PDB file of N, CA and C in Angstrom:
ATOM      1  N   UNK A   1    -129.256 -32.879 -95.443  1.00 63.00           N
ATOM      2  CA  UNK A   1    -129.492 -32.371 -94.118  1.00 63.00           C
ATOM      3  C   UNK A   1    -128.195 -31.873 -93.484  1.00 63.00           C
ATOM      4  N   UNK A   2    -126.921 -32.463 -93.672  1.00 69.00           N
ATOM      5  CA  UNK A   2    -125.884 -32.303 -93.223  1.00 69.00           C
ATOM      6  C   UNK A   2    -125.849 -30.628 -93.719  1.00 69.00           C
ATOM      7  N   UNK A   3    -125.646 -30.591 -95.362  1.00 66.00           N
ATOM      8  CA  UNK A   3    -125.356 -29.292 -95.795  1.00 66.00           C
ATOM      9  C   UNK A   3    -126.060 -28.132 -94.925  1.00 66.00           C
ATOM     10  N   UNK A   4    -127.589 -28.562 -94.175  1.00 66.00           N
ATOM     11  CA  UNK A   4    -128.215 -27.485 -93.778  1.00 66.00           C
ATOM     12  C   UNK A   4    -127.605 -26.880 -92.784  1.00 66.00           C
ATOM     13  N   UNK A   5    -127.178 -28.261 -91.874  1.00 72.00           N
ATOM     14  CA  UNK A   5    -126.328 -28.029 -90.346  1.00 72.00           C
ATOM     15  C   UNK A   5    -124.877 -27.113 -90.275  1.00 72.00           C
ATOM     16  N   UNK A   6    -124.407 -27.519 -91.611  1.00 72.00           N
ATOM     17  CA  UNK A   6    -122.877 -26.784 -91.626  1.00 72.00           C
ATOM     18  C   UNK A   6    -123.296 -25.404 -91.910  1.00 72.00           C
ATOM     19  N   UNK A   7    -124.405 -25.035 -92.514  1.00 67.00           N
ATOM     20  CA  UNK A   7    -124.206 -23.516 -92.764  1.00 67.00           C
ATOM     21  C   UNK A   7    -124.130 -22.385 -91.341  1.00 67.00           C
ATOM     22  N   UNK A   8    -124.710 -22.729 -90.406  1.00 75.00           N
ATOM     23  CA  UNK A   8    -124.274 -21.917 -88.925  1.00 75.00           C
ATOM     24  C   UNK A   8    -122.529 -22.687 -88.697  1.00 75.00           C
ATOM     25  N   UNK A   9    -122.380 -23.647 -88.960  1.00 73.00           N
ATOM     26  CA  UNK A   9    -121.004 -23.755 -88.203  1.00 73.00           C
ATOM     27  C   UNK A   9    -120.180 -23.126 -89.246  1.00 73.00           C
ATOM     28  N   UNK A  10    -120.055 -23.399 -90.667  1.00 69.00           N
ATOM     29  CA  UNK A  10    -119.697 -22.240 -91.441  1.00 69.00           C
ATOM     30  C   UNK A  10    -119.471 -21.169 -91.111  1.00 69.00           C
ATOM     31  N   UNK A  11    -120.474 -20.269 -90.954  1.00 71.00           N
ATOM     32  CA  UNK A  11    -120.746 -18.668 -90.618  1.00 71.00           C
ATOM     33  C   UNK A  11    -119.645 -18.496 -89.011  1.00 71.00           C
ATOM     34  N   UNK A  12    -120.159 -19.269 -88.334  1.00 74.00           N
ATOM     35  CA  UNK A  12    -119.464 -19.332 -87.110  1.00 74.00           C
ATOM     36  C   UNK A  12    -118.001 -19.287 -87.267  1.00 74.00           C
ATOM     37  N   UNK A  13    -117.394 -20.088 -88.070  1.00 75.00           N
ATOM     38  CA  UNK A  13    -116.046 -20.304 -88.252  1.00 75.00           C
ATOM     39  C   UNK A  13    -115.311 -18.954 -88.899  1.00 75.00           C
ATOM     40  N   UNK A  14    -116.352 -18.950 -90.173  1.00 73.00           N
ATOM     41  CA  UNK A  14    -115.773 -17.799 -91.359  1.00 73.00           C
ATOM     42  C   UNK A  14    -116.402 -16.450 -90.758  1.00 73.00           C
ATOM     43  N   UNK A  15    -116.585 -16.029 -89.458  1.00 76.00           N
ATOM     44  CA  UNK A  15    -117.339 -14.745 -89.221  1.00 76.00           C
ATOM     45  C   UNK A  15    -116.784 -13.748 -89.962  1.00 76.00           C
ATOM     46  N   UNK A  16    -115.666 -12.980 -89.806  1.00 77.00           N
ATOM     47  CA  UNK A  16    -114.676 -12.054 -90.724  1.00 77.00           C
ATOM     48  C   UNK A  16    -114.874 -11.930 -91.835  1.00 77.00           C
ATOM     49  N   UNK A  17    -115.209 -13.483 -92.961  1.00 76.00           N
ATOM     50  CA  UNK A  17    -115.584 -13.054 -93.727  1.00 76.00           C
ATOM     51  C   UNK A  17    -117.140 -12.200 -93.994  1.00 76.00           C
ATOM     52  N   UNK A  18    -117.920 -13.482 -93.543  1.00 75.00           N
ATOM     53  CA  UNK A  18    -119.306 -12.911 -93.785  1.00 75.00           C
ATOM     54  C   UNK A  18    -119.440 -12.076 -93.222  1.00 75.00           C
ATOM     55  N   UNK A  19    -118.870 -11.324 -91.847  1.00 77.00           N
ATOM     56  CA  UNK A  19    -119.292  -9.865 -91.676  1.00 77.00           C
ATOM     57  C   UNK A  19    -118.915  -9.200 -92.690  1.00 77.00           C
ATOM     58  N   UNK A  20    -117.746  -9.359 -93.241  1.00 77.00           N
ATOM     59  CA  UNK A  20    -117.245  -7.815 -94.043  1.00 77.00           C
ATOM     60  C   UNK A  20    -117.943  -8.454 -95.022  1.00 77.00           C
ATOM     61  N   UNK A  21    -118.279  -9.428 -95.892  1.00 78.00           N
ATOM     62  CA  UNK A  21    -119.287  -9.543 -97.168  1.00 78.00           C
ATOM     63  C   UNK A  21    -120.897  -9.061 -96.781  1.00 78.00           C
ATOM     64  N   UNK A  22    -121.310  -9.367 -95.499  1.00 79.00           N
ATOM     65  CA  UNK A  22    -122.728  -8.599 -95.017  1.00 79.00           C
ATOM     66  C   UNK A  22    -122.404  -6.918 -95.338  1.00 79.00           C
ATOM     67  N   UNK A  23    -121.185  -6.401 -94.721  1.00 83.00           N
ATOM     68  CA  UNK A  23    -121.338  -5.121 -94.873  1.00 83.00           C
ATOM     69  C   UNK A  23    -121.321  -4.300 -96.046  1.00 83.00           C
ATOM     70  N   UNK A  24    -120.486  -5.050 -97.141  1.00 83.00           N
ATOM     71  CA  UNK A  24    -120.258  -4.717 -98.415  1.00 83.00           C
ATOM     72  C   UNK A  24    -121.555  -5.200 -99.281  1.00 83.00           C
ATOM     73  N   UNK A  25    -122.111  -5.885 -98.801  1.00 84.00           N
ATOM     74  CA  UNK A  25    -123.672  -6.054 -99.179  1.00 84.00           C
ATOM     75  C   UNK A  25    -124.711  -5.253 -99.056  1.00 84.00           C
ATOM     76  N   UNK A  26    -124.715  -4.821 -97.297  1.00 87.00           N
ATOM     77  CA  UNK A  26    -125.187  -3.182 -97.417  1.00 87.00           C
ATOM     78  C   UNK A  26    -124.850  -1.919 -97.744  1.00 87.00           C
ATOM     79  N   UNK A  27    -123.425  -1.749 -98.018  1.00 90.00           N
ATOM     80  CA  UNK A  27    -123.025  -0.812 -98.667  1.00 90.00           C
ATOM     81  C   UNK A  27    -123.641  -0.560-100.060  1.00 90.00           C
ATOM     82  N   UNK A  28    -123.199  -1.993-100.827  1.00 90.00           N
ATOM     83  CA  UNK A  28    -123.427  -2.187-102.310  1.00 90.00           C
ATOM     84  C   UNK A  28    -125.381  -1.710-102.775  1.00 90.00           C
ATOM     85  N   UNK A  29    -125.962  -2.230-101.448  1.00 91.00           N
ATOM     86  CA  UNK A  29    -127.246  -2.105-102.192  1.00 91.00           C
ATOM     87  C   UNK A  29    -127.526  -1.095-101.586  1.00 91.00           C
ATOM     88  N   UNK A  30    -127.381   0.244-101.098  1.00 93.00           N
ATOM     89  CA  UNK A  30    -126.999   1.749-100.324  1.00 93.00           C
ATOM     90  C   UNK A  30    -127.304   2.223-101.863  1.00 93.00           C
ATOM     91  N   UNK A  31    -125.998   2.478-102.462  1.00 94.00           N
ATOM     92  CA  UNK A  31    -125.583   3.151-102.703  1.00 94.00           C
ATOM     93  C   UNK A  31    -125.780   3.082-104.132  1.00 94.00           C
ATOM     94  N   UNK A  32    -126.143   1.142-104.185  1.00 94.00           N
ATOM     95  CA  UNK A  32    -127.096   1.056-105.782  1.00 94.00           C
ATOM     96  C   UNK A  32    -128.322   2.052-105.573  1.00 94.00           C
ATOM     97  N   UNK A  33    -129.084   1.806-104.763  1.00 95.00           N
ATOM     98  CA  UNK A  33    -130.420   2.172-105.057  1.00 95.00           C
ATOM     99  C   UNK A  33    -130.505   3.784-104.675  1.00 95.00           C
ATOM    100  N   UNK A  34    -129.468   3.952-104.396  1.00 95.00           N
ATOM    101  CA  UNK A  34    -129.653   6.280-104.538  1.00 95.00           C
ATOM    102  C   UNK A  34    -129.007   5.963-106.292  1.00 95.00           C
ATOM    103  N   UNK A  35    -127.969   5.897-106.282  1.00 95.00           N
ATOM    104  CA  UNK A  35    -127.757   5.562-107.780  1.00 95.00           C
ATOM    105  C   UNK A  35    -128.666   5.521-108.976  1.00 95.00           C
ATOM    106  N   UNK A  36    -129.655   4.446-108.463  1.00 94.00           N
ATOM    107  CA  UNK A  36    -130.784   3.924-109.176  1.00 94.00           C
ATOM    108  C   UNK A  36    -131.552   4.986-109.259  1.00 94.00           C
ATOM    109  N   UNK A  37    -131.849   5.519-108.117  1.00 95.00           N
ATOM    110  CA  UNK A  37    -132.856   6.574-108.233  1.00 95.00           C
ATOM    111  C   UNK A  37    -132.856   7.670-108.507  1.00 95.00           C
ATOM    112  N   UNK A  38    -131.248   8.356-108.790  1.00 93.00           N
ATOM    113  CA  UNK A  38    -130.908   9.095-109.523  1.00 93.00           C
ATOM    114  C   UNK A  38    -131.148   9.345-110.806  1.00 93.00           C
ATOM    115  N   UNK A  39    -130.531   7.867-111.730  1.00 94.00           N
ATOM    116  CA  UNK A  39    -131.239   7.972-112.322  1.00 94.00           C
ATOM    117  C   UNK A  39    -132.525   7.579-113.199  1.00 94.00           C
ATOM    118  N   UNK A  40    -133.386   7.464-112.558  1.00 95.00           N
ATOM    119  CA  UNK A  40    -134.743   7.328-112.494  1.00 95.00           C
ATOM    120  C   UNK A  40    -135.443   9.056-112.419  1.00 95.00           C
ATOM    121  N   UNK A  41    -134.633   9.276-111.995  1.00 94.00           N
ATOM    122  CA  UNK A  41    -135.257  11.058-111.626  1.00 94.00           C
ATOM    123  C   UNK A  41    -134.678  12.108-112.674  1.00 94.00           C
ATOM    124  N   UNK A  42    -133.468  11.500-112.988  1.00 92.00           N
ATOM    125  CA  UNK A  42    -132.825  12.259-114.342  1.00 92.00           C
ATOM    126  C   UNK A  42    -133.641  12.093-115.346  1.00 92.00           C
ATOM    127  N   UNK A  43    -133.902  10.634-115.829  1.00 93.00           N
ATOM    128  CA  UNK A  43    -134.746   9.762-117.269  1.00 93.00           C
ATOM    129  C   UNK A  43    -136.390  10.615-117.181  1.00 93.00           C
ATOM    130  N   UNK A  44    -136.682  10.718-115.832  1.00 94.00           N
ATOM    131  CA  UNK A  44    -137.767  11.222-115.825  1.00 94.00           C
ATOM    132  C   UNK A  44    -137.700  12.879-116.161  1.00 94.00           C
ATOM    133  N   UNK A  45    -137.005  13.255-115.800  1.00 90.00           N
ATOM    134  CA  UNK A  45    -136.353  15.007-115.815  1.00 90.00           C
ATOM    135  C   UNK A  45    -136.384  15.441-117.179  1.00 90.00           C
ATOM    136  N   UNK A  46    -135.925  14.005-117.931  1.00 89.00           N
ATOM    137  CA  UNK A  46    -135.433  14.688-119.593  1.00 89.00           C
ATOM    138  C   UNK A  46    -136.774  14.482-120.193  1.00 89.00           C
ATOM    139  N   UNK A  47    -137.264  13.012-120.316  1.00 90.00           N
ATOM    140  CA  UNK A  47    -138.761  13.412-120.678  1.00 90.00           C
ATOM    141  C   UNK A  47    -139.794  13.983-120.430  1.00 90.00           C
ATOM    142  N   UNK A  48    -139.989  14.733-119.233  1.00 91.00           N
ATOM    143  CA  UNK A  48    -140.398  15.875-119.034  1.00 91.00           C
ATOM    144  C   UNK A  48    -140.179  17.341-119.949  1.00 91.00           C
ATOM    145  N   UNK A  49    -138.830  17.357-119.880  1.00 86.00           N
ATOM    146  CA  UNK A  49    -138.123  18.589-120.979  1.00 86.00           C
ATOM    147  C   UNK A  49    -138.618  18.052-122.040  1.00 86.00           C
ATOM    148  N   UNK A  50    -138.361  17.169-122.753  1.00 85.00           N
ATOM    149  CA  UNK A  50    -138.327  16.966-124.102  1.00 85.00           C
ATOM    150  C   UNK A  50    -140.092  17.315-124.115  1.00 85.00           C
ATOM    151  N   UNK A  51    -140.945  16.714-123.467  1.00 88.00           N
ATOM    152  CA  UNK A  51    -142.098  16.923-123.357  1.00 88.00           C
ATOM    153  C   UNK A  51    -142.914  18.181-123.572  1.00 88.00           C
ATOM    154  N   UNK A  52    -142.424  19.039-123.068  1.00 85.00           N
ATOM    155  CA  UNK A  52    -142.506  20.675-122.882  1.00 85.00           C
ATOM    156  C   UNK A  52    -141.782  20.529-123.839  1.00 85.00           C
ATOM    157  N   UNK A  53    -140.933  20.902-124.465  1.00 82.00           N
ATOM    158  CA  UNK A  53    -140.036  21.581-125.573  1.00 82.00           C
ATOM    159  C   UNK A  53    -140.841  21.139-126.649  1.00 82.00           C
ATOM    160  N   UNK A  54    -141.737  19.943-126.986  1.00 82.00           N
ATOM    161  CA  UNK A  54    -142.690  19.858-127.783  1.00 82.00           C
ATOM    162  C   UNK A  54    -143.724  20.428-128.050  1.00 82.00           C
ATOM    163  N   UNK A  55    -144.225  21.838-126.759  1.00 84.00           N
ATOM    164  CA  UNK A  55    -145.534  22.385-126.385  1.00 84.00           C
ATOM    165  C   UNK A  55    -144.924  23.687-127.197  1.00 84.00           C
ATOM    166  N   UNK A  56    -143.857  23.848-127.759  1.00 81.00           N
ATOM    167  CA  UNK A  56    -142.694  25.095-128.341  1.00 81.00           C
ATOM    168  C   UNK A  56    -143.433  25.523-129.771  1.00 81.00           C
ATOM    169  N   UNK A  57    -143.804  26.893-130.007  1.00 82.00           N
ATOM    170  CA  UNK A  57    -143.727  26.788-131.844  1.00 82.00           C
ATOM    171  C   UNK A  57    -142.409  26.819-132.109  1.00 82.00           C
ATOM    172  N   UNK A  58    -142.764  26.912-133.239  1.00 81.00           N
ATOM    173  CA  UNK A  58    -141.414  26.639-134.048  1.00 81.00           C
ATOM    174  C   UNK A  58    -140.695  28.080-133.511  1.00 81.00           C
ATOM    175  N   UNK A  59    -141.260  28.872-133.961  1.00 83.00           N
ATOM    176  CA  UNK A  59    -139.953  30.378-133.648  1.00 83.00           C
ATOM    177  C   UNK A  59    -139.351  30.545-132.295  1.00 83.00           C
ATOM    178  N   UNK A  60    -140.390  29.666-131.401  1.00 79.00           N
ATOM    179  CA  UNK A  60    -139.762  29.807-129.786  1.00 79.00           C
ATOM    180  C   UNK A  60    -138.338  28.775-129.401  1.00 79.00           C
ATOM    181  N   UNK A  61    -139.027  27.831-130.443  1.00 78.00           N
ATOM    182  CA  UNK A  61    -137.507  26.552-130.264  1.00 78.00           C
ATOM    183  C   UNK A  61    -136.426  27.233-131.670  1.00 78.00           C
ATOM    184  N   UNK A  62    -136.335  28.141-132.502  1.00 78.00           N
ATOM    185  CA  UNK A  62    -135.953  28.422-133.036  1.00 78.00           C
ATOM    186  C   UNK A  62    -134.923  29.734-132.075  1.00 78.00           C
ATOM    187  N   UNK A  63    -135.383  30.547-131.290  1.00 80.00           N
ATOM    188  CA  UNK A  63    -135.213  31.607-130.865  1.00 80.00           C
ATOM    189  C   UNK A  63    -134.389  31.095-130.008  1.00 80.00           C
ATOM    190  N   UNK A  64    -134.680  29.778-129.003  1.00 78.00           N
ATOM    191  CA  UNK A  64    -134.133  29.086-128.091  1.00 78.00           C
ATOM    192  C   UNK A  64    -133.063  27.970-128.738  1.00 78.00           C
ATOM    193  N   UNK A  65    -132.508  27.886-129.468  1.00 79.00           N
ATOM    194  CA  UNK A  65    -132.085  26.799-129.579  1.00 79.00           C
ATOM    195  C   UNK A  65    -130.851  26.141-129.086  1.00 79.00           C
ATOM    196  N   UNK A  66    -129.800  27.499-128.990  1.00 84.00           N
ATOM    197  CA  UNK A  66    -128.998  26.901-128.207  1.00 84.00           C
ATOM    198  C   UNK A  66    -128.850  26.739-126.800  1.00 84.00           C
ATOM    199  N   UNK A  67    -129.672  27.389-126.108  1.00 84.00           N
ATOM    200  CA  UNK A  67    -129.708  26.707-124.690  1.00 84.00           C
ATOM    201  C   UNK A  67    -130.511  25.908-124.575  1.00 84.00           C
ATOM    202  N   UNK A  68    -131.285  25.802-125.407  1.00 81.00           N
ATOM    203  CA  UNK A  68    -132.144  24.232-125.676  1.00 81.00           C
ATOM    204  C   UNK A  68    -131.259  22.786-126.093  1.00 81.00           C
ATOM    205  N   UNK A  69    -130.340  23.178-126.815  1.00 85.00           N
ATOM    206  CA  UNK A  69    -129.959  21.942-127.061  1.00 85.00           C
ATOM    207  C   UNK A  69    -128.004  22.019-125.532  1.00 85.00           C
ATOM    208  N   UNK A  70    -127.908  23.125-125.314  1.00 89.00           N
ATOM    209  CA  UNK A  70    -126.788  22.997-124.364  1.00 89.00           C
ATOM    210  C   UNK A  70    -127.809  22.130-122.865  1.00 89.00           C
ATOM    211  N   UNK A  71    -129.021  22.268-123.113  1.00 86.00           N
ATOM    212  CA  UNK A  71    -129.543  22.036-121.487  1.00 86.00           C
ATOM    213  C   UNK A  71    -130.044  20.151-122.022  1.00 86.00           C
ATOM    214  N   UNK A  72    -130.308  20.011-122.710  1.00 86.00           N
ATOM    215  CA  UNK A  72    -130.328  18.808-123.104  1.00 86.00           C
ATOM    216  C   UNK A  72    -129.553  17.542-123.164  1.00 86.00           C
ATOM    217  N   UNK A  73    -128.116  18.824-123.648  1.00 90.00           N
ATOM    218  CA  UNK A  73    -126.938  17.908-123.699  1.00 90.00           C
ATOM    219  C   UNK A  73    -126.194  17.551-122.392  1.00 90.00           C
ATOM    220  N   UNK A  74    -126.460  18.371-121.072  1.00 91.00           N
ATOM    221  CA  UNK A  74    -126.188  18.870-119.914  1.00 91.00           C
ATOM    222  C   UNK A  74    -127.319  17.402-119.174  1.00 91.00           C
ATOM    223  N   UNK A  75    -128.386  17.508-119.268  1.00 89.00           N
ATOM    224  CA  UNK A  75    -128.972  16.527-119.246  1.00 89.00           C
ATOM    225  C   UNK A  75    -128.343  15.159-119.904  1.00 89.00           C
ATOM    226  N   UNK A  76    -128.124  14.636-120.298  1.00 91.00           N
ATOM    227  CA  UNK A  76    -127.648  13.624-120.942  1.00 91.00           C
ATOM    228  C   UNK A  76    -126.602  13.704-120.420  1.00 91.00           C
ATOM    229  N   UNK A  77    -125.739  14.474-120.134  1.00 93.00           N
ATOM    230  CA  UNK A  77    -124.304  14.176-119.897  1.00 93.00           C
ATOM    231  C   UNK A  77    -124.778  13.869-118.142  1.00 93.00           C
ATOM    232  N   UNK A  78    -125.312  14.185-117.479  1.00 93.00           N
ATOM    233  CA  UNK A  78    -125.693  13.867-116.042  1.00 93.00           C
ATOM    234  C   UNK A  78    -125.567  12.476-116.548  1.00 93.00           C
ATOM    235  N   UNK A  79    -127.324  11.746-116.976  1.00 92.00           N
ATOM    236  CA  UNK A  79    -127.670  10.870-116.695  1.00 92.00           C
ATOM    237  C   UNK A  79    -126.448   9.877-117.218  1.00 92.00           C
ATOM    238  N   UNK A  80    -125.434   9.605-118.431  1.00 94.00           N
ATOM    239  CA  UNK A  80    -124.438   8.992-118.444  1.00 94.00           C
ATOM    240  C   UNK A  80    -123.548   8.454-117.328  1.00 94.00           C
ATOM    241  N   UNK A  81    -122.843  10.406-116.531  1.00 95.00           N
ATOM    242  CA  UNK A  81    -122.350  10.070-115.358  1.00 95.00           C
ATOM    243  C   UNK A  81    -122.804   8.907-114.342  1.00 95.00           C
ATOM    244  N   UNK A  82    -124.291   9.044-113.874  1.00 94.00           N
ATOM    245  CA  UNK A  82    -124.599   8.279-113.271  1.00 94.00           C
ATOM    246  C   UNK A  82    -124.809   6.831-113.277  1.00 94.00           C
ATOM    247  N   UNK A  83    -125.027   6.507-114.798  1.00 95.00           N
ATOM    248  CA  UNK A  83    -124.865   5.016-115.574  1.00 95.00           C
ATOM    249  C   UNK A  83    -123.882   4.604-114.922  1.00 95.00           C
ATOM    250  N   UNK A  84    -122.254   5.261-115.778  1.00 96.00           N
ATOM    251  CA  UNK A  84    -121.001   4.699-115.380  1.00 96.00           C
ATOM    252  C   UNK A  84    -120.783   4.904-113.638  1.00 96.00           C
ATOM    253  N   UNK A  85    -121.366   6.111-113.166  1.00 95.00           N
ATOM    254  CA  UNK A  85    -120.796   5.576-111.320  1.00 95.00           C
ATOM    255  C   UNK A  85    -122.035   3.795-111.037  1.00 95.00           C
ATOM    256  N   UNK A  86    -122.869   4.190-111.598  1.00 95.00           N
ATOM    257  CA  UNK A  86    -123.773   2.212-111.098  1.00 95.00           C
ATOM    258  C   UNK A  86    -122.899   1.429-111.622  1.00 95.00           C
ATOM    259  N   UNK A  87    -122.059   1.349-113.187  1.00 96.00           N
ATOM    260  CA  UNK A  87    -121.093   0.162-113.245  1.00 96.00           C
ATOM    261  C   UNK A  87    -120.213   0.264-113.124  1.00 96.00           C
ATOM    262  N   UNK A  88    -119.151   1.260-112.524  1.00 96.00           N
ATOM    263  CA  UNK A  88    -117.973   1.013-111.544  1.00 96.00           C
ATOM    264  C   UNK A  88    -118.757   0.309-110.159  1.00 96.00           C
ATOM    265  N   UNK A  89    -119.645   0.640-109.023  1.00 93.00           N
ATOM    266  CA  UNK A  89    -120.129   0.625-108.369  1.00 93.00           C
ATOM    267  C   UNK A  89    -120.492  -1.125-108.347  1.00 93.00           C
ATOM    268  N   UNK A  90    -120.761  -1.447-109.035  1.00 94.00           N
ATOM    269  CA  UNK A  90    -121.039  -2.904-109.641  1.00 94.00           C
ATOM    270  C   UNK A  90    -119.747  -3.904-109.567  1.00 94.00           C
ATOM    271  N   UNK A  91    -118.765  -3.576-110.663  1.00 95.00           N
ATOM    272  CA  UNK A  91    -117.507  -3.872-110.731  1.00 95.00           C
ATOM    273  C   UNK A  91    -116.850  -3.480-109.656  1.00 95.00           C
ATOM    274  N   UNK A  92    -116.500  -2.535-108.909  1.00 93.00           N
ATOM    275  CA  UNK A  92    -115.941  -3.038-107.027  1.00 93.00           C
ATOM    276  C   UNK A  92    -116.020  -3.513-106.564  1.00 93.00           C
ATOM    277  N   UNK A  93    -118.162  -4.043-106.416  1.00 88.00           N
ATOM    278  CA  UNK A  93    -118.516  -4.388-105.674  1.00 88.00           C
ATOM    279  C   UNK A  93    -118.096  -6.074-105.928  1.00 88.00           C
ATOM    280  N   UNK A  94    -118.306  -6.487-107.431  1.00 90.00           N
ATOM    281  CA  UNK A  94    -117.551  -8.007-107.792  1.00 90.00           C
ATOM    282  C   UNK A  94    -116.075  -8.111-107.102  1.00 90.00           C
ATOM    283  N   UNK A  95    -115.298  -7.274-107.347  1.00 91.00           N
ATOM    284  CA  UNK A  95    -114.113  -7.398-107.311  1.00 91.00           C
ATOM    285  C   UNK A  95    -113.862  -7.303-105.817  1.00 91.00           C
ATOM    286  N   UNK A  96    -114.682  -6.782-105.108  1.00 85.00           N
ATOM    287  CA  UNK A  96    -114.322  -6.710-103.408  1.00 85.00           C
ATOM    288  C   UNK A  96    -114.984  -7.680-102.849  1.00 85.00           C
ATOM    289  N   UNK A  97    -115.954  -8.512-103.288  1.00 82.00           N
ATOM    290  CA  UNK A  97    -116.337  -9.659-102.929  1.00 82.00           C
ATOM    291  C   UNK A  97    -115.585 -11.123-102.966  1.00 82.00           C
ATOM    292  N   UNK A  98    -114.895 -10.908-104.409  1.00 86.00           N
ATOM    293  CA  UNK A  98    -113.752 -11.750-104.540  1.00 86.00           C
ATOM    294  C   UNK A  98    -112.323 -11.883-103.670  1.00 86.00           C
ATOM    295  N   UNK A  99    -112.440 -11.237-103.482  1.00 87.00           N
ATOM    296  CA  UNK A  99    -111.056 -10.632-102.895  1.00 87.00           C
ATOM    297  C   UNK A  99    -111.193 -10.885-101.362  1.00 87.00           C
ATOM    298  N   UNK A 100    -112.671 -10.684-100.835  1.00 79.00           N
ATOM    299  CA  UNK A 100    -112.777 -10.993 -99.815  1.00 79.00           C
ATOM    300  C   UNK A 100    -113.357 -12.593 -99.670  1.00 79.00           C
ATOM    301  N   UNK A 101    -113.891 -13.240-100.773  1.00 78.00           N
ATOM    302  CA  UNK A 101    -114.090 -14.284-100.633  1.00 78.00           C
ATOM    303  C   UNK A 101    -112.880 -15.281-100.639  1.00 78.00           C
ATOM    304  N   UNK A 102    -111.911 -14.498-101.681  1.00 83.00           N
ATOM    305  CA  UNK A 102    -110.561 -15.756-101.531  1.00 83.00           C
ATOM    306  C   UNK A 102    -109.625 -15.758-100.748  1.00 83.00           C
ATOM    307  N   UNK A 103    -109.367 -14.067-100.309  1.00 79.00           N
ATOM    308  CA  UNK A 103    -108.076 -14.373 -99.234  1.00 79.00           C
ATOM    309  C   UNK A 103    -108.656 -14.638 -98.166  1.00 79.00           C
ATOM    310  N   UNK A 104    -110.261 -13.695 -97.859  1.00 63.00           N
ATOM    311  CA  UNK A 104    -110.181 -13.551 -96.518  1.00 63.00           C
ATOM    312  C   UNK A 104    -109.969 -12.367 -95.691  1.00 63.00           C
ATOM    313  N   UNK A 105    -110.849 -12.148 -94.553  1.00 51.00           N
ATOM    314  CA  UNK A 105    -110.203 -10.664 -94.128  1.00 51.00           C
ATOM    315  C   UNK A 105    -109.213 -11.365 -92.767  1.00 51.00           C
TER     316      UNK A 105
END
């Protein structure tokens, strides 16, 4: 029961922190979830293409092939980008939590 009571006098004491960890909390989950939904809309984008590029005869994906496979690869190279900005995005967000959890603002 005690533990329950200290958590407002906690917060009360440590405000500085938990504000700037509240805000970096809404930042963090901001900017995950456009992230996220990026790519969610890319993953969906390519199987779509790939989808259609299956509806292809052969001489049309033959005729097409290299901007078929440059728009593919263009594709893929997006959705990567966006992987690595979610785990930098991730890894800040650890590392600015720490940082604010140990020194303190």
């Amino acid at each position: 029961m005690f533990f329950l009571k200290s958590i407002p006098a906690n917060i009360h004491y440590y405000w500085r922190q938990s504000l700037a960890i509240y805000l970096l909390d809404c930042l963090f989950l901001g900017l995950a979830t456009i992230i996220l939904g990026l790519i969610r809309l890319e993953r969906h984008n390519l199987t779509q293409l790939k989808s259609q590029l299956a509806n292809f005869t052969a001489e049309e994906k033959f005729a097409a092939d290299h901007p078929l496979k440059t728009l593919l690869h263009s594709n893929q190279t997006v959705l990567e980008r966006y992987q690595t900005a979610y785990l930098l995005l991730i890894i800040i967000g650890i590392i600015a939590t720490v940082i604010i959890s140990w020194f303190g603002v």
